[in-house]
mmCIF file with all atom_site columns, C-alpha atoms and ligand atoms in Angstrom:
data_model
loop_
_atom_site.group_PDB
_atom_site.id
_atom_site.type_symbol
_atom_site.label_atom_id
_atom_site.label_alt_id
_atom_site.label_comp_id
_atom_site.label_asym_id
_atom_site.label_entity_id
_atom_site.label_seq_id
_atom_site.pdbx_PDB_ins_code
_atom_site.Cartn_x
_atom_site.Cartn_y
_atom_site.Cartn_z
_atom_site.occupancy
_atom_site.B_iso_or_equiv
_atom_site.pdbx_formal_charge
_atom_site.auth_seq_id
_atom_site.auth_comp_id
_atom_site.auth_asym_id
_atom_site.auth_atom_id
_atom_site.pdbx_PDB_model_num
ATOM   1   C  CA  . MET A 1 1   ? 15.491 21.250  -4.525  1.00 41.00 ? 98  MET A CA  1
ATOM   2   C  CA  . ARG A 1 2   ? 13.383 21.466  -1.422  1.00 43.00 ? 99  ARG A CA  1
ATOM   3   C  CA  . ILE A 1 3   ? 10.079 22.988  -2.443  1.00 42.00 ? 100 ILE A CA  1
ATOM   4   C  CA  . SER A 1 4   ? 8.466  22.651  0.956   1.00 44.00 ? 101 SER A CA  1
ATOM   5   C  CA  . LYS A 1 5   ? 11.346 24.339  2.709   1.00 42.00 ? 102 LYS A CA  1
ATOM   6   C  CA  . SER A 1 6   ? 11.443 27.348  0.436   1.00 42.00 ? 103 SER A CA  1
ATOM   7   C  CA  . ALA A 1 7   ? 7.670  27.653  0.515   1.00 43.00 ? 104 ALA A CA  1
ATOM   8   C  CA  . SER A 1 8   ? 7.742  27.596  4.299   1.00 42.00 ? 105 SER A CA  1
ATOM   9   C  CA  . LEU A 1 9   ? 10.365 30.303  4.347   1.00 42.00 ? 106 LEU A CA  1
ATOM   10  C  CA  . PHE A 1 10  ? 8.256  32.345  1.976   1.00 41.00 ? 107 PHE A CA  1
ATOM   11  C  CA  . ALA A 1 11  ? 5.258  31.930  4.249   1.00 42.00 ? 108 ALA A CA  1
ATOM   12  C  CA  . GLY A 1 12  ? 7.356  33.068  7.162   1.00 41.00 ? 109 GLY A CA  1
ATOM   13  C  CA  . VAL A 1 13  ? 8.327  36.218  5.293   1.00 39.00 ? 110 VAL A CA  1
ATOM   14  C  CA  . LEU A 1 14  ? 4.688  36.930  4.513   1.00 40.00 ? 111 LEU A CA  1
ATOM   15  C  CA  . ILE A 1 15  ? 3.712  36.471  8.143   1.00 39.00 ? 112 ILE A CA  1
ATOM   16  C  CA  . ALA A 1 16  ? 6.531  38.686  9.328   1.00 40.00 ? 113 ALA A CA  1
ATOM   17  C  CA  . ALA A 1 17  ? 5.544  41.352  6.831   1.00 38.00 ? 114 ALA A CA  1
ATOM   18  C  CA  . SER A 1 18  ? 1.915  41.236  7.851   1.00 38.00 ? 115 SER A CA  1
ATOM   19  C  CA  . LEU A 1 19  ? 2.747  41.626  11.515  1.00 40.00 ? 116 LEU A CA  1
ATOM   20  C  CA  . SER A 1 20  ? 4.582  44.845  10.877  1.00 41.00 ? 117 SER A CA  1
ATOM   21  C  CA  . THR A 1 21  ? 2.734  46.544  8.051   1.00 42.00 ? 118 THR A CA  1
ATOM   22  C  CA  . SER A 1 22  ? -0.376 44.760  6.812   1.00 39.00 ? 119 SER A CA  1
ATOM   23  C  CA  . PRO A 1 23  ? -3.756 43.572  7.981   1.00 42.00 ? 120 PRO A CA  1
ATOM   24  C  CA  . ALA A 1 24  ? -4.000 39.890  8.848   1.00 42.00 ? 121 ALA A CA  1
ATOM   25  C  CA  . SER A 1 25  ? -6.033 39.292  5.728   1.00 42.00 ? 122 SER A CA  1
ATOM   26  C  CA  . ALA A 1 26  ? -2.842 39.682  3.702   1.00 43.00 ? 123 ALA A CA  1
ATOM   27  C  CA  . VAL A 1 27  ? -1.686 36.292  4.956   1.00 45.00 ? 124 VAL A CA  1
ATOM   28  C  CA  . THR A 1 28  ? -3.650 34.055  2.683   1.00 39.00 ? 125 THR A CA  1
ATOM   29  C  CA  . THR A 1 29  ? -1.379 32.422  0.192   1.00 40.00 ? 126 THR A CA  1
ATOM   30  C  CA  . VAL A 1 30  ? 0.824  29.531  1.218   1.00 44.00 ? 127 VAL A CA  1
ATOM   31  C  CA  . ASP A 1 31  ? -0.698 26.439  2.747   1.00 51.00 ? 128 ASP A CA  1
ATOM   32  C  CA  . VAL A 1 32  ? 2.005  23.803  2.665   1.00 61.00 ? 129 VAL A CA  1
ATOM   33  C  CA  . PRO A 1 33  ? 2.378  20.963  5.138   1.00 71.00 ? 130 PRO A CA  1
ATOM   34  C  CA  . GLY A 1 34  ? 5.888  22.130  6.006   1.00 72.00 ? 131 GLY A CA  1
ATOM   35  C  CA  . ASP A 1 35  ? 8.839  19.966  6.915   1.00 84.00 ? 132 ASP A CA  1
ATOM   36  C  CA  . VAL A 1 36  ? 6.897  16.963  8.160   1.00 94.00 ? 133 VAL A CA  1
ATOM   37  C  CA  . LEU A 1 37  ? 7.436  14.111  5.714   1.00 96.00 ? 134 LEU A CA  1
ATOM   38  C  CA  . ARG A 1 38  ? 10.919 14.377  4.195   1.00 96.00 ? 135 ARG A CA  1
ATOM   39  C  CA  . ILE A 1 39  ? 12.330 12.338  1.303   1.00 97.00 ? 136 ILE A CA  1
ATOM   40  C  CA  . VAL A 1 40  ? 15.584 10.739  2.442   1.00 97.00 ? 137 VAL A CA  1
ATOM   41  C  CA  . GLU A 1 41  ? 16.417 8.558   -0.574  1.00 97.00 ? 138 GLU A CA  1
ATOM   42  C  CA  . VAL A 1 42  ? 15.169 7.858   -4.093  1.00 97.00 ? 139 VAL A CA  1
ATOM   43  C  CA  . GLY A 1 43  ? 16.044 4.806   -6.138  1.00 97.00 ? 140 GLY A CA  1
ATOM   44  C  CA  . THR A 1 44  ? 16.293 6.177   -9.659  1.00 97.00 ? 141 THR A CA  1
ATOM   45  C  CA  . ASP A 1 45  ? 17.936 3.475   -11.768 1.00 96.00 ? 142 ASP A CA  1
ATOM   46  C  CA  . ALA A 1 46  ? 17.958 -0.279  -11.391 1.00 95.00 ? 143 ALA A CA  1
ATOM   47  C  CA  . MET A 1 47  ? 21.437 -1.710  -11.701 1.00 94.00 ? 144 MET A CA  1
ATOM   48  C  CA  . GLY A 1 48  ? 21.890 -3.140  -15.186 1.00 93.00 ? 145 GLY A CA  1
ATOM   49  C  CA  . ALA A 1 49  ? 19.051 -3.361  -17.669 1.00 95.00 ? 146 ALA A CA  1
ATOM   50  C  CA  . ASP A 1 50  ? 15.752 -1.978  -16.416 1.00 95.00 ? 147 ASP A CA  1
ATOM   51  C  CA  . SER A 1 51  ? 13.089 -4.680  -16.460 1.00 97.00 ? 148 SER A CA  1
ATOM   52  C  CA  . TYR A 1 52  ? 9.731  -5.554  -15.014 1.00 97.00 ? 149 TYR A CA  1
ATOM   53  C  CA  . ALA A 1 53  ? 11.508 -7.905  -12.611 1.00 97.00 ? 150 ALA A CA  1
ATOM   54  C  CA  . ASN A 1 54  ? 13.746 -5.272  -11.002 1.00 97.00 ? 151 ASN A CA  1
ATOM   55  C  CA  . ARG A 1 55  ? 11.204 -2.485  -10.598 1.00 97.00 ? 152 ARG A CA  1
ATOM   56  C  CA  . ASN A 1 56  ? 11.813 -2.479  -6.851  1.00 98.00 ? 153 ASN A CA  1
ATOM   57  C  CA  . ARG A 1 57  ? 15.160 -0.769  -7.516  1.00 97.00 ? 154 ARG A CA  1
ATOM   58  C  CA  . GLU A 1 58  ? 13.025 2.297   -8.093  1.00 98.00 ? 155 GLU A CA  1
ATOM   59  C  CA  . PHE A 1 59  ? 11.656 3.572   -4.804  1.00 98.00 ? 156 PHE A CA  1
ATOM   60  C  CA  . VAL A 1 60  ? 10.984 6.670   -2.740  1.00 98.00 ? 157 VAL A CA  1
ATOM   61  C  CA  . LYS A 1 61  ? 11.807 6.602   0.963   1.00 98.00 ? 158 LYS A CA  1
ATOM   62  C  CA  . PHE A 1 62  ? 10.583 9.312   3.272   1.00 98.00 ? 159 PHE A CA  1
ATOM   63  C  CA  . GLN A 1 63  ? 10.594 9.916   7.008   1.00 97.00 ? 160 GLN A CA  1
ATOM   64  C  CA  . ASN A 1 64  ? 8.320  11.602  9.494   1.00 96.00 ? 161 ASN A CA  1
ATOM   65  C  CA  . VAL A 1 65  ? 10.775 14.213  10.732  1.00 95.00 ? 162 VAL A CA  1
ATOM   66  C  CA  . SER A 1 66  ? 8.200  16.022  12.851  1.00 93.00 ? 163 SER A CA  1
ATOM   67  C  CA  . ASN A 1 67  ? 7.604  15.377  16.531  1.00 91.00 ? 164 ASN A CA  1
ATOM   68  C  CA  . ALA A 1 68  ? 4.009  14.223  16.092  1.00 92.00 ? 165 ALA A CA  1
ATOM   69  C  CA  . PRO A 1 69  ? 2.239  11.338  14.327  1.00 94.00 ? 166 PRO A CA  1
ATOM   70  C  CA  . VAL A 1 70  ? 1.285  12.067  10.712  1.00 95.00 ? 167 VAL A CA  1
ATOM   71  C  CA  . ASP A 1 71  ? -1.738 10.615  8.944   1.00 96.00 ? 168 ASP A CA  1
ATOM   72  C  CA  . VAL A 1 72  ? -0.523 9.458   5.527   1.00 97.00 ? 169 VAL A CA  1
ATOM   73  C  CA  . ALA A 1 73  ? -3.909 8.380   4.176   1.00 97.00 ? 170 ALA A CA  1
ATOM   74  C  CA  . GLY A 1 74  ? -4.199 9.778   0.659   1.00 97.00 ? 171 GLY A CA  1
ATOM   75  C  CA  . VAL A 1 75  ? -0.547 10.813  0.447   1.00 98.00 ? 172 VAL A CA  1
ATOM   76  C  CA  . LEU A 1 76  ? 0.741  10.601  -3.127  1.00 98.00 ? 173 LEU A CA  1
ATOM   77  C  CA  . VAL A 1 77  ? 4.188  9.485   -4.270  1.00 98.00 ? 174 VAL A CA  1
ATOM   78  C  CA  . GLU A 1 78  ? 4.787  10.492  -7.885  1.00 98.00 ? 175 GLU A CA  1
ATOM   79  C  CA  . ASP A 1 79  ? 7.343  11.296  -10.545 1.00 98.00 ? 176 ASP A CA  1
ATOM   80  C  CA  . ASN A 1 80  ? 7.438  14.734  -12.130 1.00 98.00 ? 177 ASN A CA  1
ATOM   81  C  CA  . TRP A 1 81  ? 5.171  13.739  -15.024 1.00 98.00 ? 178 TRP A CA  1
ATOM   82  C  CA  . ALA A 1 82  ? 2.428  12.342  -12.810 1.00 98.00 ? 179 ALA A CA  1
ATOM   83  C  CA  . HIS A 1 83  ? 2.741  15.194  -10.323 1.00 98.00 ? 180 HIS A CA  1
ATOM   84  C  CA  . ALA A 1 84  ? 2.139  17.769  -13.063 1.00 98.00 ? 181 ALA A CA  1
ATOM   85  C  CA  . ARG A 1 85  ? -0.944 15.908  -14.237 1.00 98.00 ? 182 ARG A CA  1
ATOM   86  C  CA  . THR A 1 86  ? -2.329 15.580  -10.717 1.00 98.00 ? 183 THR A CA  1
ATOM   87  C  CA  . VAL A 1 87  ? -1.838 19.276  -9.999  1.00 97.00 ? 184 VAL A CA  1
ATOM   88  C  CA  . GLY A 1 88  ? -3.442 20.069  -13.359 1.00 97.00 ? 185 GLY A CA  1
ATOM   89  C  CA  . GLY A 1 89  ? -6.558 18.091  -12.448 1.00 97.00 ? 186 GLY A CA  1
ATOM   90  C  CA  . ASP A 1 90  ? -5.824 15.356  -14.978 1.00 97.00 ? 187 ASP A CA  1
ATOM   91  C  CA  . ALA A 1 91  ? -4.445 12.583  -12.775 1.00 97.00 ? 188 ALA A CA  1
ATOM   92  C  CA  . HIS A 1 92  ? -3.256 9.411   -14.492 1.00 97.00 ? 189 HIS A CA  1
ATOM   93  C  CA  . THR A 1 93  ? -3.016 5.889   -13.119 1.00 97.00 ? 190 THR A CA  1
ATOM   94  C  CA  . CYS A 1 94  ? 0.645  5.602   -14.172 1.00 98.00 ? 191 CYS A CA  1
ATOM   95  C  CA  . ASN A 1 95  ? 3.666  6.815   -12.223 1.00 98.00 ? 192 ASN A CA  1
ATOM   96  C  CA  . THR A 1 96  ? 1.635  7.526   -9.112  1.00 98.00 ? 193 THR A CA  1
ATOM   97  C  CA  . TYR A 1 97  ? 0.907  5.729   -5.855  1.00 98.00 ? 194 TYR A CA  1
ATOM   98  C  CA  . LYS A 1 98  ? -1.667 6.710   -3.254  1.00 98.00 ? 195 LYS A CA  1
ATOM   99  C  CA  . ILE A 1 99  ? -1.242 5.417   0.278   1.00 98.00 ? 196 ILE A CA  1
ATOM   100 C  CA  . VAL A 1 100 ? -4.468 3.858   1.530   1.00 98.00 ? 197 VAL A CA  1
ATOM   101 C  CA  . ASP A 1 101 ? -3.287 1.789   4.486   1.00 97.00 ? 198 ASP A CA  1
ATOM   102 C  CA  . LEU A 1 102 ? -0.218 0.670   6.375   1.00 98.00 ? 199 LEU A CA  1
ATOM   103 C  CA  . PRO A 1 103 ? 0.819  -2.899  7.226   1.00 98.00 ? 200 PRO A CA  1
ATOM   104 C  CA  . SER A 1 104 ? 0.963  -3.914  10.894  1.00 97.00 ? 201 SER A CA  1
ATOM   105 C  CA  . ASN A 1 105 ? -0.917 -0.749  11.787  1.00 98.00 ? 202 ASN A CA  1
ATOM   106 C  CA  . ALA A 1 106 ? -4.632 -0.418  12.460  1.00 96.00 ? 203 ALA A CA  1
ATOM   107 C  CA  . THR A 1 107 ? -4.447 3.229   11.433  1.00 97.00 ? 204 THR A CA  1
ATOM   108 C  CA  . THR A 1 108 ? -2.630 5.269   8.799   1.00 97.00 ? 205 THR A CA  1
ATOM   109 C  CA  . MET A 1 109 ? -0.564 7.176   11.341  1.00 97.00 ? 206 MET A CA  1
ATOM   110 C  CA  . VAL A 1 110 ? 3.203  7.248   10.925  1.00 97.00 ? 207 VAL A CA  1
ATOM   111 C  CA  . GLN A 1 111 ? 5.014  7.935   14.173  1.00 97.00 ? 208 GLN A CA  1
ATOM   112 C  CA  . PRO A 1 112 ? 7.908  10.389  14.535  1.00 96.00 ? 209 PRO A CA  1
ATOM   113 C  CA  . ASN A 1 113 ? 11.146 9.123   12.973  1.00 97.00 ? 210 ASN A CA  1
ATOM   114 C  CA  . GLU A 1 114 ? 9.419  6.218   11.195  1.00 98.00 ? 211 GLU A CA  1
ATOM   115 C  CA  . TYR A 1 115 ? 10.005 5.670   7.485   1.00 98.00 ? 212 TYR A CA  1
ATOM   116 C  CA  . VAL A 1 116 ? 7.763  4.833   4.550   1.00 98.00 ? 213 VAL A CA  1
ATOM   117 C  CA  . THR A 1 117 ? 9.277  3.384   1.396   1.00 98.00 ? 214 THR A CA  1
ATOM   118 C  CA  . VAL A 1 118 ? 7.182  3.015   -1.743  1.00 98.00 ? 215 VAL A CA  1
ATOM   119 C  CA  . PHE A 1 119 ? 8.728  0.500   -4.142  1.00 98.00 ? 216 PHE A CA  1
ATOM   120 C  CA  . ASN A 1 120 ? 7.615  0.449   -7.753  1.00 98.00 ? 217 ASN A CA  1
ATOM   121 C  CA  . GLY A 1 121 ? 7.577  -3.306  -7.956  1.00 98.00 ? 218 GLY A CA  1
ATOM   122 C  CA  . SER A 1 122 ? 5.786  -6.070  -6.118  1.00 98.00 ? 219 SER A CA  1
ATOM   123 C  CA  . ARG A 1 123 ? 6.599  -8.471  -3.325  1.00 98.00 ? 220 ARG A CA  1
ATOM   124 C  CA  . TRP A 1 124 ? 5.362  -11.962 -2.552  1.00 97.00 ? 221 TRP A CA  1
ATOM   125 C  CA  . GLY A 1 125 ? 3.376  -11.389 0.637   1.00 97.00 ? 222 GLY A CA  1
ATOM   126 C  CA  . GLY A 1 126 ? 2.705  -7.750  -0.139  1.00 98.00 ? 223 GLY A CA  1
ATOM   127 C  CA  . ASN A 1 127 ? 3.266  -4.746  2.081   1.00 98.00 ? 224 ASN A CA  1
ATOM   128 C  CA  . ARG A 1 128 ? 5.113  -5.200  5.333   1.00 98.00 ? 225 ARG A CA  1
ATOM   129 C  CA  . LYS A 1 129 ? 6.730  -3.361  8.197   1.00 98.00 ? 226 LYS A CA  1
ATOM   130 C  CA  . VAL A 1 130 ? 10.411 -3.977  8.863   1.00 98.00 ? 227 VAL A CA  1
ATOM   131 C  CA  . GLY A 1 131 ? 11.685 -2.305  12.013  1.00 98.00 ? 228 GLY A CA  1
ATOM   132 C  CA  . SER A 1 132 ? 10.695 1.344   11.803  1.00 98.00 ? 229 SER A CA  1
ATOM   133 C  CA  . GLU A 1 133 ? 10.061 1.210   8.038   1.00 98.00 ? 230 GLU A CA  1
ATOM   134 C  CA  . TYR A 1 134 ? 6.779  0.629   6.259   1.00 98.00 ? 231 TYR A CA  1
ATOM   135 C  CA  . GLN A 1 135 ? 7.471  -1.013  2.898   1.00 98.00 ? 232 GLN A CA  1
ATOM   136 C  CA  . LEU A 1 136 ? 4.720  -0.501  0.343   1.00 98.00 ? 233 LEU A CA  1
ATOM   137 C  CA  . PHE A 1 137 ? 4.708  -2.020  -3.125  1.00 98.00 ? 234 PHE A CA  1
ATOM   138 C  CA  . ALA A 1 138 ? 3.077  -0.049  -5.923  1.00 98.00 ? 235 ALA A CA  1
ATOM   139 C  CA  . ASN A 1 139 ? 3.182  -2.888  -8.472  1.00 98.00 ? 236 ASN A CA  1
ATOM   140 C  CA  . SER A 1 140 ? 3.639  -0.406  -11.290 1.00 98.00 ? 237 SER A CA  1
ATOM   141 C  CA  . ASP A 1 141 ? 2.036  -1.520  -14.511 1.00 97.00 ? 238 ASP A CA  1
ATOM   142 C  CA  . THR A 1 142 ? 4.302  -2.669  -17.322 1.00 96.00 ? 239 THR A CA  1
ATOM   143 C  CA  . ASP A 1 143 ? 2.668  -0.070  -19.581 1.00 96.00 ? 240 ASP A CA  1
ATOM   144 C  CA  . CYS A 1 144 ? 3.891  2.755   -17.342 1.00 98.00 ? 241 CYS A CA  1
ATOM   145 C  CA  . GLY A 1 145 ? 7.306  4.127   -18.229 1.00 97.00 ? 242 GLY A CA  1
ATOM   146 C  CA  . THR A 1 146 ? 9.733  1.406   -19.283 1.00 96.00 ? 243 THR A CA  1
ATOM   147 C  CA  . PHE A 1 147 ? 8.485  -1.976  -18.046 1.00 97.00 ? 244 PHE A CA  1
ATOM   148 C  CA  . GLY A 1 148 ? 6.932  -0.220  -15.063 1.00 98.00 ? 245 GLY A CA  1
ATOM   149 C  CA  . GLN A 1 149 ? 10.057 1.826   -14.254 1.00 98.00 ? 246 GLN A CA  1
ATOM   150 C  CA  . PHE A 1 150 ? 9.315  5.505   -14.588 1.00 98.00 ? 247 PHE A CA  1
ATOM   151 C  CA  . TYR A 1 151 ? 11.793 7.617   -12.642 1.00 97.00 ? 248 TYR A CA  1
ATOM   152 C  CA  . ASN A 1 152 ? 14.061 9.049   -15.309 1.00 96.00 ? 249 ASN A CA  1
ATOM   153 C  CA  . ASN A 1 153 ? 17.627 7.957   -14.702 1.00 94.00 ? 250 ASN A CA  1
ATOM   154 C  CA  . ASP A 1 154 ? 19.173 11.266  -15.695 1.00 93.00 ? 251 ASP A CA  1
ATOM   155 C  CA  . ALA A 1 155 ? 16.729 13.983  -14.655 1.00 95.00 ? 252 ALA A CA  1
ATOM   156 C  CA  . ASP A 1 156 ? 13.453 13.857  -12.803 1.00 97.00 ? 253 ASP A CA  1
ATOM   157 C  CA  . THR A 1 157 ? 11.777 14.823  -9.545  1.00 97.00 ? 254 THR A CA  1
ATOM   158 C  CA  . ALA A 1 158 ? 10.143 12.599  -6.944  1.00 98.00 ? 255 ALA A CA  1
ATOM   159 C  CA  . TRP A 1 159 ? 7.232  14.131  -5.065  1.00 98.00 ? 256 TRP A CA  1
ATOM   160 C  CA  . VAL A 1 160 ? 5.477  13.332  -1.788  1.00 97.00 ? 257 VAL A CA  1
ATOM   161 C  CA  . THR A 1 161 ? 2.295  15.357  -1.495  1.00 97.00 ? 258 THR A CA  1
ATOM   162 C  CA  . LYS A 1 162 ? -1.183 15.424  -0.097  1.00 96.00 ? 259 LYS A CA  1
ATOM   163 C  CA  . ALA A 1 163 ? -3.927 13.914  -2.247  1.00 96.00 ? 260 ALA A CA  1
ATOM   164 C  CA  . ASN A 1 164 ? -4.449 17.148  -4.190  1.00 95.00 ? 261 ASN A CA  1
ATOM   165 C  CA  . GLY A 1 165 ? -0.834 17.130  -5.359  1.00 96.00 ? 262 GLY A CA  1
ATOM   166 C  CA  . ALA A 1 166 ? -0.492 20.831  -4.630  1.00 95.00 ? 263 ALA A CA  1
ATOM   167 C  CA  . ASP A 1 167 ? 0.311  20.559  -0.933  1.00 94.00 ? 264 ASP A CA  1
ATOM   168 C  CA  . VAL A 1 168 ? 3.885  19.329  -1.061  1.00 95.00 ? 265 VAL A CA  1
ATOM   169 C  CA  . TYR A 1 169 ? 5.498  17.520  1.832   1.00 96.00 ? 266 TYR A CA  1
ATOM   170 C  CA  . SER A 1 170 ? 8.791  16.959  0.061   1.00 96.00 ? 267 SER A CA  1
ATOM   171 C  CA  . SER A 1 171 ? 10.403 16.749  -3.344  1.00 96.00 ? 268 SER A CA  1
ATOM   172 C  CA  . LYS A 1 172 ? 13.776 15.594  -4.584  1.00 96.00 ? 269 LYS A CA  1
ATOM   173 C  CA  . SER A 1 173 ? 15.193 16.450  -8.010  1.00 96.00 ? 270 SER A CA  1
ATOM   174 C  CA  . TRP A 1 174 ? 18.251 15.089  -9.808  1.00 95.00 ? 271 TRP A CA  1
ATOM   175 C  CA  . ASP A 1 175 ? 19.957 15.977  -13.051 1.00 92.00 ? 272 ASP A CA  1
ATOM   176 C  CA  . TRP A 1 176 ? 22.747 13.493  -13.425 1.00 81.00 ? 273 TRP A CA  1
ATOM   177 C  CA  . ASN A 1 177 ? 23.389 10.006  -14.694 1.00 71.00 ? 274 ASN A CA  1
ATOM   178 C  CA  . GLY A 1 178 ? 25.748 7.591   -13.088 1.00 76.00 ? 275 GLY A CA  1
ATOM   179 C  CA  . GLY A 1 179 ? 24.294 6.305   -9.844  1.00 86.00 ? 276 GLY A CA  1
ATOM   180 C  CA  . TYR A 1 180 ? 21.469 4.150   -8.670  1.00 94.00 ? 277 TYR A CA  1
ATOM   181 C  CA  . THR A 1 181 ? 20.042 6.208   -5.837  1.00 94.00 ? 278 THR A CA  1
ATOM   182 C  CA  . VAL A 1 182 ? 20.043 9.859   -4.802  1.00 93.00 ? 279 VAL A CA  1
ATOM   183 C  CA  . LYS A 1 183 ? 19.843 11.417  -1.359  1.00 92.00 ? 280 LYS A CA  1
ATOM   184 C  CA  . PRO A 1 184 ? 19.252 15.028  -0.336  1.00 88.00 ? 281 PRO A CA  1
HETATM 185 CA CA1 . LIG B 2 .   ? 14.725 4.825   -13.700 1.00 75.33 ? 272 LIG B CA1 1
HETATM 186 CA CA1 . LIG B 2 .   ? 19.413 0.515   -15.228 1.00 75.33 ? 273 LIG B CA1 1
#
């Protein structure tokens, strides 16, 4: 499911309607970032038994598919549980990661076509940039989900949003069991 896409289409319908029949004030509702940061892959299930040691098999990878740099400061990467809490004004420290900086980058700007991958585990040496991909490590707490793994294997949604949770860049849902990653 592509929330941002459908919301953008809805906004377009509203704009079109207002141009033909309504005052401009009718266009007030949808303020989504649009198709800018797009999820391209989600790691949902570590191969074999899920453990604290293989948390990095859970990840969310997204790409700047726009033609301009995007500031990702404050961008949230969450599962469906954490996303609902954030939107409801009751954010939790589990199952959520907020981007605060980027490795090998003096700013928080992601250039067109570059990727950001948020892994749930940790890495000796911390965050790094490999080629056109920023690799960030959330170091999910063992108390979150199952040993720090929190994307449901069978059915869940990964979200990439602005800091308020409500402005959605991209989401990816799945409702199956039998693979280790999902792609749109
Ligand atoms: Ca999982
Ligand atoms: Ca597993």
